[in-house]
Short mmCIF file of C-alpha atoms in Angstrom, two decimals:
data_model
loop_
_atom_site.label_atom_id
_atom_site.label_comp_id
_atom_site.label_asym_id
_atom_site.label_seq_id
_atom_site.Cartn_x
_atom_site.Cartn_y
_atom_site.Cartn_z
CA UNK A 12 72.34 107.72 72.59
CA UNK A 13 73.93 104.76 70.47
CA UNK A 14 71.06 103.58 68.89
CA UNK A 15 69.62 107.14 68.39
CA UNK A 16 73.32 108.50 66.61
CA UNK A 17 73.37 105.22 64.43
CA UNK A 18 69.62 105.82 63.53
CA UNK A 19 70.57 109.28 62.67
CA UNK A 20 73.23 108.25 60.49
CA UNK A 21 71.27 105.59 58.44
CA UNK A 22 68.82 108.19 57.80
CA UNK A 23 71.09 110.73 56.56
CA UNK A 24 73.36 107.95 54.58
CA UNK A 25 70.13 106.41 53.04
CA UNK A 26 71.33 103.06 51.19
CA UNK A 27 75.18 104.23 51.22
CA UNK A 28 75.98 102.13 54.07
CA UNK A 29 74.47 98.16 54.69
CA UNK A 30 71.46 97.66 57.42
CA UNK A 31 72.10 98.98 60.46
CA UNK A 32 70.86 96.37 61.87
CA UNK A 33 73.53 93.81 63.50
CA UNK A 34 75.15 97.51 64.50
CA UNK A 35 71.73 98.09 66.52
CA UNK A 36 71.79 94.53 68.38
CA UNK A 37 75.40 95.25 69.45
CA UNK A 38 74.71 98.22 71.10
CA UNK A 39 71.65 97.00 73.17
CA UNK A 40 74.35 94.38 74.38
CA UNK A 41 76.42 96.96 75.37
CA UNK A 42 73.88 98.80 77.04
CA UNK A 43 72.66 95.81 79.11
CA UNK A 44 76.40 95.30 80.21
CA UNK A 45 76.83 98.60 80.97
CA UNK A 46 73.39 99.72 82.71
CA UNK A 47 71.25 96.94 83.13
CA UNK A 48 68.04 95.51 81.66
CA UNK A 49 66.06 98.86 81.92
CA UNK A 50 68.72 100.40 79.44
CA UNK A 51 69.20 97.83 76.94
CA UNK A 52 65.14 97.64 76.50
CA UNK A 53 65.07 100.46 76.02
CA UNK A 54 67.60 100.83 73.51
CA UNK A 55 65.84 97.64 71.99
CA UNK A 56 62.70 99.69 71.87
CA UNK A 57 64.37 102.47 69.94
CA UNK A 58 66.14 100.41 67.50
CA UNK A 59 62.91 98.85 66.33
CA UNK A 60 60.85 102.16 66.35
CA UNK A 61 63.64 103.84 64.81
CA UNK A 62 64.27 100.93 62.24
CA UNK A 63 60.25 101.39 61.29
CA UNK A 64 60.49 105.20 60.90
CA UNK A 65 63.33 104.73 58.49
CA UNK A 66 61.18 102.07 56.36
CA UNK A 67 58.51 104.42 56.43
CA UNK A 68 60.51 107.73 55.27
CA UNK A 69 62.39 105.66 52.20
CA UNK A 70 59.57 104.13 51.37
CA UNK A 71 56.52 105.09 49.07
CA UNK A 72 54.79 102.01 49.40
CA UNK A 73 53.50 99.65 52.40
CA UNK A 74 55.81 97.88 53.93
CA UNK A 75 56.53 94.26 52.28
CA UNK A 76 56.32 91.22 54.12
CA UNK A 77 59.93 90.73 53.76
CA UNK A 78 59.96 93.74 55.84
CA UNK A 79 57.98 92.90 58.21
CA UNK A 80 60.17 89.72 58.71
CA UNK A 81 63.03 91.55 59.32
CA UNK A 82 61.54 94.44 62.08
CA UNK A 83 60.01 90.93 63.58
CA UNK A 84 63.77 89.11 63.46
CA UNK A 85 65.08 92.69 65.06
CA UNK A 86 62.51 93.20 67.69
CA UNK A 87 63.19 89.01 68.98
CA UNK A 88 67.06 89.74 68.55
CA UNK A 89 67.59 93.00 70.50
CA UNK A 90 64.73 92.03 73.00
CA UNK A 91 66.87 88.90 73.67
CA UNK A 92 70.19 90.58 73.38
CA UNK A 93 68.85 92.80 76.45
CA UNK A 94 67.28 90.11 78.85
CA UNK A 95 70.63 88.04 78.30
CA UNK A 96 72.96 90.53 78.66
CA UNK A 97 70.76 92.17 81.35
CA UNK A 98 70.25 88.87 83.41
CA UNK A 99 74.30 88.52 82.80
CA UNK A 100 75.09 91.89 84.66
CA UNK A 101 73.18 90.93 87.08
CA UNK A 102 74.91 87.97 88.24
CA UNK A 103 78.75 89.23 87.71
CA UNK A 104 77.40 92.18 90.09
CA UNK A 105 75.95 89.56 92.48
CA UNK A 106 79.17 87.64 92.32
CA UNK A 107 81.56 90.41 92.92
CA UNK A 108 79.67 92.09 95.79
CA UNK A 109 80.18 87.99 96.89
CA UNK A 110 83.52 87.85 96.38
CA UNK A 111 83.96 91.61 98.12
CA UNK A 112 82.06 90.39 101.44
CA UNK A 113 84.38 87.83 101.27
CA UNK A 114 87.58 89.39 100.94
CA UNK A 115 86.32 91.60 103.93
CA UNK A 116 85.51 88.89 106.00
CA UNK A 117 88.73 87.54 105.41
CA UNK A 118 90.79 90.86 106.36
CA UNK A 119 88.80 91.08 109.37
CA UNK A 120 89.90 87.13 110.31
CA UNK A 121 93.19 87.62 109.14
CA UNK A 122 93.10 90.85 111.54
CA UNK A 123 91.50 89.30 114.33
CA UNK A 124 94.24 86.12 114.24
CA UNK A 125 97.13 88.88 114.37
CA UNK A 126 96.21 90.16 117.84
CA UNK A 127 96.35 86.37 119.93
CA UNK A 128 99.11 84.82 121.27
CA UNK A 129 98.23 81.46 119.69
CA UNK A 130 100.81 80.99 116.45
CA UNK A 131 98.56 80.12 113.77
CA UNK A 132 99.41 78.76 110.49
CA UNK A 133 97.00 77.90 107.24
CA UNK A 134 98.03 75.39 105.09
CA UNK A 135 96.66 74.50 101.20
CA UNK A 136 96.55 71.07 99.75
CA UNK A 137 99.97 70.89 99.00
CA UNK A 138 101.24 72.82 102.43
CA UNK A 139 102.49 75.70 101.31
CA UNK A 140 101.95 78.49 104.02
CA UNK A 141 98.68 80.82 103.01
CA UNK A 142 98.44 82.45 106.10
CA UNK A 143 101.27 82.91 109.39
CA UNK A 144 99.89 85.03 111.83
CA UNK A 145 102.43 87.58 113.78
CA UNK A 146 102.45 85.31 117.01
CA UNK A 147 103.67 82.49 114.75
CA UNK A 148 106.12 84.77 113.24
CA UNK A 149 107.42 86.13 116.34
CA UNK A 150 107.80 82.93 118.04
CA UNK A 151 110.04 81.17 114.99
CA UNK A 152 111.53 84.79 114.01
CA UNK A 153 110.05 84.48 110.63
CA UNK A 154 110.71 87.47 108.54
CA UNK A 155 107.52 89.10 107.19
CA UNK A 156 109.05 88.69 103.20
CA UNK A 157 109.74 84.77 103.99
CA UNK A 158 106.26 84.63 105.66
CA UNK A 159 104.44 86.19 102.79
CA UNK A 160 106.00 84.19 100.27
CA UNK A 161 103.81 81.25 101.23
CA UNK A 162 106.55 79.54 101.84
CA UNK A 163 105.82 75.72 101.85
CA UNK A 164 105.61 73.82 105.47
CA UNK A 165 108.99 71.70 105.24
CA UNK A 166 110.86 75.44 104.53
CA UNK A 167 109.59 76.98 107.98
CA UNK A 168 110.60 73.87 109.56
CA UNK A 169 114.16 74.52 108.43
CA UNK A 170 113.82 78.05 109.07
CA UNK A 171 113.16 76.90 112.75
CA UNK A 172 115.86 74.44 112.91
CA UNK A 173 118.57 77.34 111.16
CA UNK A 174 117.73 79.83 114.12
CA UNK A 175 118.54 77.43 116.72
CA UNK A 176 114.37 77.84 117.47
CA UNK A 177 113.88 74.23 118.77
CA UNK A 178 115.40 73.02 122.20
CA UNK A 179 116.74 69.83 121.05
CA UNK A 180 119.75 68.91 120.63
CA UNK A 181 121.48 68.69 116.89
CA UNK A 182 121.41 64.78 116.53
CA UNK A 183 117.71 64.91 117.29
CA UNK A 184 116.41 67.80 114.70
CA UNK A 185 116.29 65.88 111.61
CA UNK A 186 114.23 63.06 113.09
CA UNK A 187 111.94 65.90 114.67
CA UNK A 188 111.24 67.44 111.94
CA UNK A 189 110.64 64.58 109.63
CA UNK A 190 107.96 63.55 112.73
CA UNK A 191 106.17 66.57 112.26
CA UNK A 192 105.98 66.52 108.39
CA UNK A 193 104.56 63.41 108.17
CA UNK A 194 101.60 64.52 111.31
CA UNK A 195 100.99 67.36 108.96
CA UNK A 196 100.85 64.87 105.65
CA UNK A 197 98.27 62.70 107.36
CA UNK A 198 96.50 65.47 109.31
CA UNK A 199 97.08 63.88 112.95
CA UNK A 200 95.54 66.31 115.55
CA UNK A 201 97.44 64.49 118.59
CA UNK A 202 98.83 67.46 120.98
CA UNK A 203 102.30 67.71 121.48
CA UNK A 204 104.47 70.11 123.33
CA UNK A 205 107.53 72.23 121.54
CA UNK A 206 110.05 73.68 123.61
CA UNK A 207 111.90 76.40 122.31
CA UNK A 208 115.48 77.89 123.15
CA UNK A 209 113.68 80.92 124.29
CA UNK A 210 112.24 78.92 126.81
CA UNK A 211 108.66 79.30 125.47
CA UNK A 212 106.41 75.37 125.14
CA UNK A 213 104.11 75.36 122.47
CA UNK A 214 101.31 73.03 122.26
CA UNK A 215 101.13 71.85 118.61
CA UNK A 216 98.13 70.44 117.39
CA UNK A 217 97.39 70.24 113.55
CA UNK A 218 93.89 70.27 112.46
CA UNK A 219 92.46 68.68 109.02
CA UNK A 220 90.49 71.27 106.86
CA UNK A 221 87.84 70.01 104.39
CA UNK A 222 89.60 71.48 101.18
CA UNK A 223 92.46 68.90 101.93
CA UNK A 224 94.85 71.81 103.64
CA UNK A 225 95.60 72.25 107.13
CA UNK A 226 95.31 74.70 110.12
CA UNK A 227 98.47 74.40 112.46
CA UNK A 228 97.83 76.16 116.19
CA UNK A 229 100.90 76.88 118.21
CA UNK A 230 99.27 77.77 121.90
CA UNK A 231 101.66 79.27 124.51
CA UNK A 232 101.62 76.24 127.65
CA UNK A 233 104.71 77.43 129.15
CA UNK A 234 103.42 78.20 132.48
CA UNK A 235 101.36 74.95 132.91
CA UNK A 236 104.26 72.58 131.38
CA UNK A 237 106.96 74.14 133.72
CA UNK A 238 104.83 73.59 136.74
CA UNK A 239 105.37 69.77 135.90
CA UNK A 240 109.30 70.26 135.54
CA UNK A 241 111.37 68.11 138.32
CA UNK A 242 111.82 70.52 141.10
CA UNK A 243 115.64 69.87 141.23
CA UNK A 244 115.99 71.50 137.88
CA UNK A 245 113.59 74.75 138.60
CA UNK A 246 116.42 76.79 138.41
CA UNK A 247 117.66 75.71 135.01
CA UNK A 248 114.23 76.25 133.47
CA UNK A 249 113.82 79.47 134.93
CA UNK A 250 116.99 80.51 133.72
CA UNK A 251 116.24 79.71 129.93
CA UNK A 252 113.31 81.82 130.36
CA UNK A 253 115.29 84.90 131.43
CA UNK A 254 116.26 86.92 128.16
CA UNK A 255 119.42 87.99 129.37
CA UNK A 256 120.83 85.01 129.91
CA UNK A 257 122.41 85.80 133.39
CA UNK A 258 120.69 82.96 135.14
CA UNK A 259 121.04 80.45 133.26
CA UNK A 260 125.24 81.88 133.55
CA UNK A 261 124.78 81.39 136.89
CA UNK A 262 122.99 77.83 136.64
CA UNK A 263 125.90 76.83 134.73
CA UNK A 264 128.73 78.10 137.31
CA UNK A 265 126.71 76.67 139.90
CA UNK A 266 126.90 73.22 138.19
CA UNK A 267 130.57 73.28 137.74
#
């Protein structure tokens, strides 16, 4: 419709206005962005036939070779212009039904990782947080604004140690934390156990990812690391796991 209105308008503007021809090769770009290669040839097709007719009408004689030069330098232009910009569309539609697979595929992971009890934590290059599932959160009562922040790894290691998260005493923290920085700096996947205040164990084990980041796994051992526990002090560790605190009250008492 373009080509056909600027045709239109040559014709009835004669030699008031310059060639309409660099007018003609943007459109058939603009129709191969838009719609594809089928439009822009054909708008190619119609800017040449239309471009003849209009040498033909305002013109008595044949057509000149100089003439025929230029429909030849139109036809190669917009014929061009069309596979290009055709070929062009193409791809950017090829990449962004790519990039939406991908994005699903990722919201189905992400979904998937927020219904297991094993915390889970992505890390870039640089460890800043790009993913905390809601076990992780729940375990280190991370708030969802601090844990969508991508907050770097050193920050949610604080955030732990500010909580009281960690069952260790104070003296120890710094030196515990500052051990599991550097196993995330060098990517060492050696298992260790957590213990937290809630009485929960966590087996930590940090995985190296190709793109130089890291994948952090916090599975649930409690059961299987208590079993170990020195019978003498069963009813101490059962107490820290009671959420109400009245056991490990009575632990205490029974101590004194």
């Amino acid at each position: 419709m373009l080509t056909a209105a600027t045709l239109l308008l040559a014709i009835l503007f004669d030699r008031a206005i310059p060639s309409p021809a660099p007018l003609l090769v943007c459109i058939v770009a603009l129709a191969g962005a838009l719609s594809g290669f089928a439009s822009a040839i054909t708008s190619a097709a119609l800017a040449v036939t239309g471009t003849v007719l209009l040498l033909f009408f305002h013109r008595a004689m044949p057509l000149a070779t100089a003439d025929l030069a230029q429909l030849g330098l139109l036809a190669v232009t917009t014929a061009g212009t069309a596979a290009i910009s055709g070929l062009m569309r193409e791809r950017l539609l090829g990449t962004f039904a790519a990039e939406r697979q991908s994005h699903a595929t990722a919201a189905r992971l992400s979904a998937a990782l927020d219904q297991v009890d094993i915390g889970i934590v992505l890390l870039d290059a640089e460890t800043r947080a790009e993913f905390i599932n809601c076990a992780f959160r729940d375990y280190f009562a991370v708030p969802d604004d601090i844990a969508d922040g991508k907050p770097p790894f050193v920050a949610l290691m604080y955030h732990g140690r500010d909580t009281g998260a960690f069952e260790l005493p104070e003296d120890e923290l710094a030196t515990f934390i500052a051990q599991r920085m550097e196993m995330v700096r060098i990517g060492d996947a050696t298992p260790i156990n957590i213990a937290l205040r809630s009485g929960e164990v966590l087996r930590f084990v940090c995985a190296a990812l190709p793109d130089g980041g890291r994948m952090l796994s916090y599975t649930p051992v409690t059961d299987l690391v208590r079993h170990t526990d020195a019978p003498s002090r069963a009813d101490y560790y059962r107490s820290l796991r009671d959420p109400t605190g009245r056991r490990l009250i009575r632990h205490l008492r029974a101590a004194e």
